[in-house]
Amino acid sequence: ISSTDQRCTEDDLLIFFNERDYRSFDSTLLVESDLNDIDSEALADYRRSRREVNPDAEELRWNDSDLLQSLGCAYVHDAKLKLTIAGLVLFGKTSSLRRSLPMTRVDYIRVPGRDWIADPEHPFETIEMRSPLIRLISRARAAILDDLPVAFSLPKGQFQRQEIPLIPERVLREALVNALMHRNYRISGPVQVIRYSNRIEIRNPGHSL
């Protein structure tokens, strides 16, 4: 209290002890959510990816409810299964994301020229992408790659040319993954991918690692 020293009472100490059970932000429960907010195709994508890494993974045999709880994406609250913020971000339906986390999206912005010009007569184009995170990375990567200039090569001994994006696909994917995984989800704002004529800038809310 101000700059004075105060002796804790037993009730004060109980508050400190109870705060040891504090959940992290991503494990915060969304009490208005339920399993109907889950995109079944996103969950199927996770199972498919997990199977590619380890076909014998035990969680592949669990039902959706048990799988989500094992991943920290859902908890039982008042005898009902509720999603966490992580669960909604990873596997939530687009409509549910728009309702509960409206700014959790990727904005792909095309700017003519090399500089940002806030000129209403020369507007930039924006594509808003909102999907469960497990699918959003692939969707954003595909949209950007389709828009990039490509170089052509004809390897020796082959008769079909290959198209090579000027920015390597692996580099682009890594940058997108970092921007989405390390963004601050407490801040209401989208991840922005800004394409200029000579570069791409990726910005995320908060301090990127």
Coordinates of C-alpha atoms in Angstrom, one line a residue, residues 106-117 124-127 129 144 147-148 167 172 176 190-204:
V106 CA -3.9 -12.6 -41.6
D107 CA -4.3 -9.6 -43.8
Y108 CA -2.5 -9.9 -47.2
I109 CA -2.0 -6.4 -48.5
R110 CA -0.9 -5.6 -52.0
V111 CA 0.7 -2.1 -52.3
P112 CA 1.5 -0.7 -55.7
G113 CA 5.1 0.5 -55.9
R114 CA 7.8 0.4 -53.3
D115 CA 6.3 2.8 -50.6
W116 CA 3.3 2.9 -48.5
I117 CA 1.1 5.7 -49.8
F124 CA -4.1 -0.9 -51.8
E125 CA -5.8 -4.3 -52.0
T126 CA -6.4 -6.4 -48.9
I127 CA -7.3 -10.0 -48.6
M129 CA -7.8 -14.6 -44.2
I144 CA 1.3 -15.2 -51.4
D147 CA 1.2 -13.8 -56.4
L148 CA 5.0 -13.9 -56.5
I167 CA 11.4 -16.0 -52.5
L172 CA 8.2 -17.8 -46.7
L176 CA 4.7 -17.0 -41.7
P190 CA -4.1 -9.0 -37.4
V191 CA -0.8 -10.3 -38.7
Q192 CA -0.1 -8.2 -41.8
V193 CA 1.7 -9.5 -44.9
I194 CA 2.5 -6.4 -47.1
R195 CA 3.7 -7.0 -50.6
Y196 CA 5.5 -4.2 -52.3
S197 CA 6.8 -4.3 -55.8
N198 CA 10.3 -5.1 -54.5
R199 CA 9.8 -6.8 -51.1
I200 CA 7.5 -8.5 -48.7
E201 CA 7.1 -7.2 -45.1
I202 CA 5.5 -9.3 -42.4
R203 CA 4.3 -7.6 -39.2
N204 CA 2.6 -9.2 -36.2

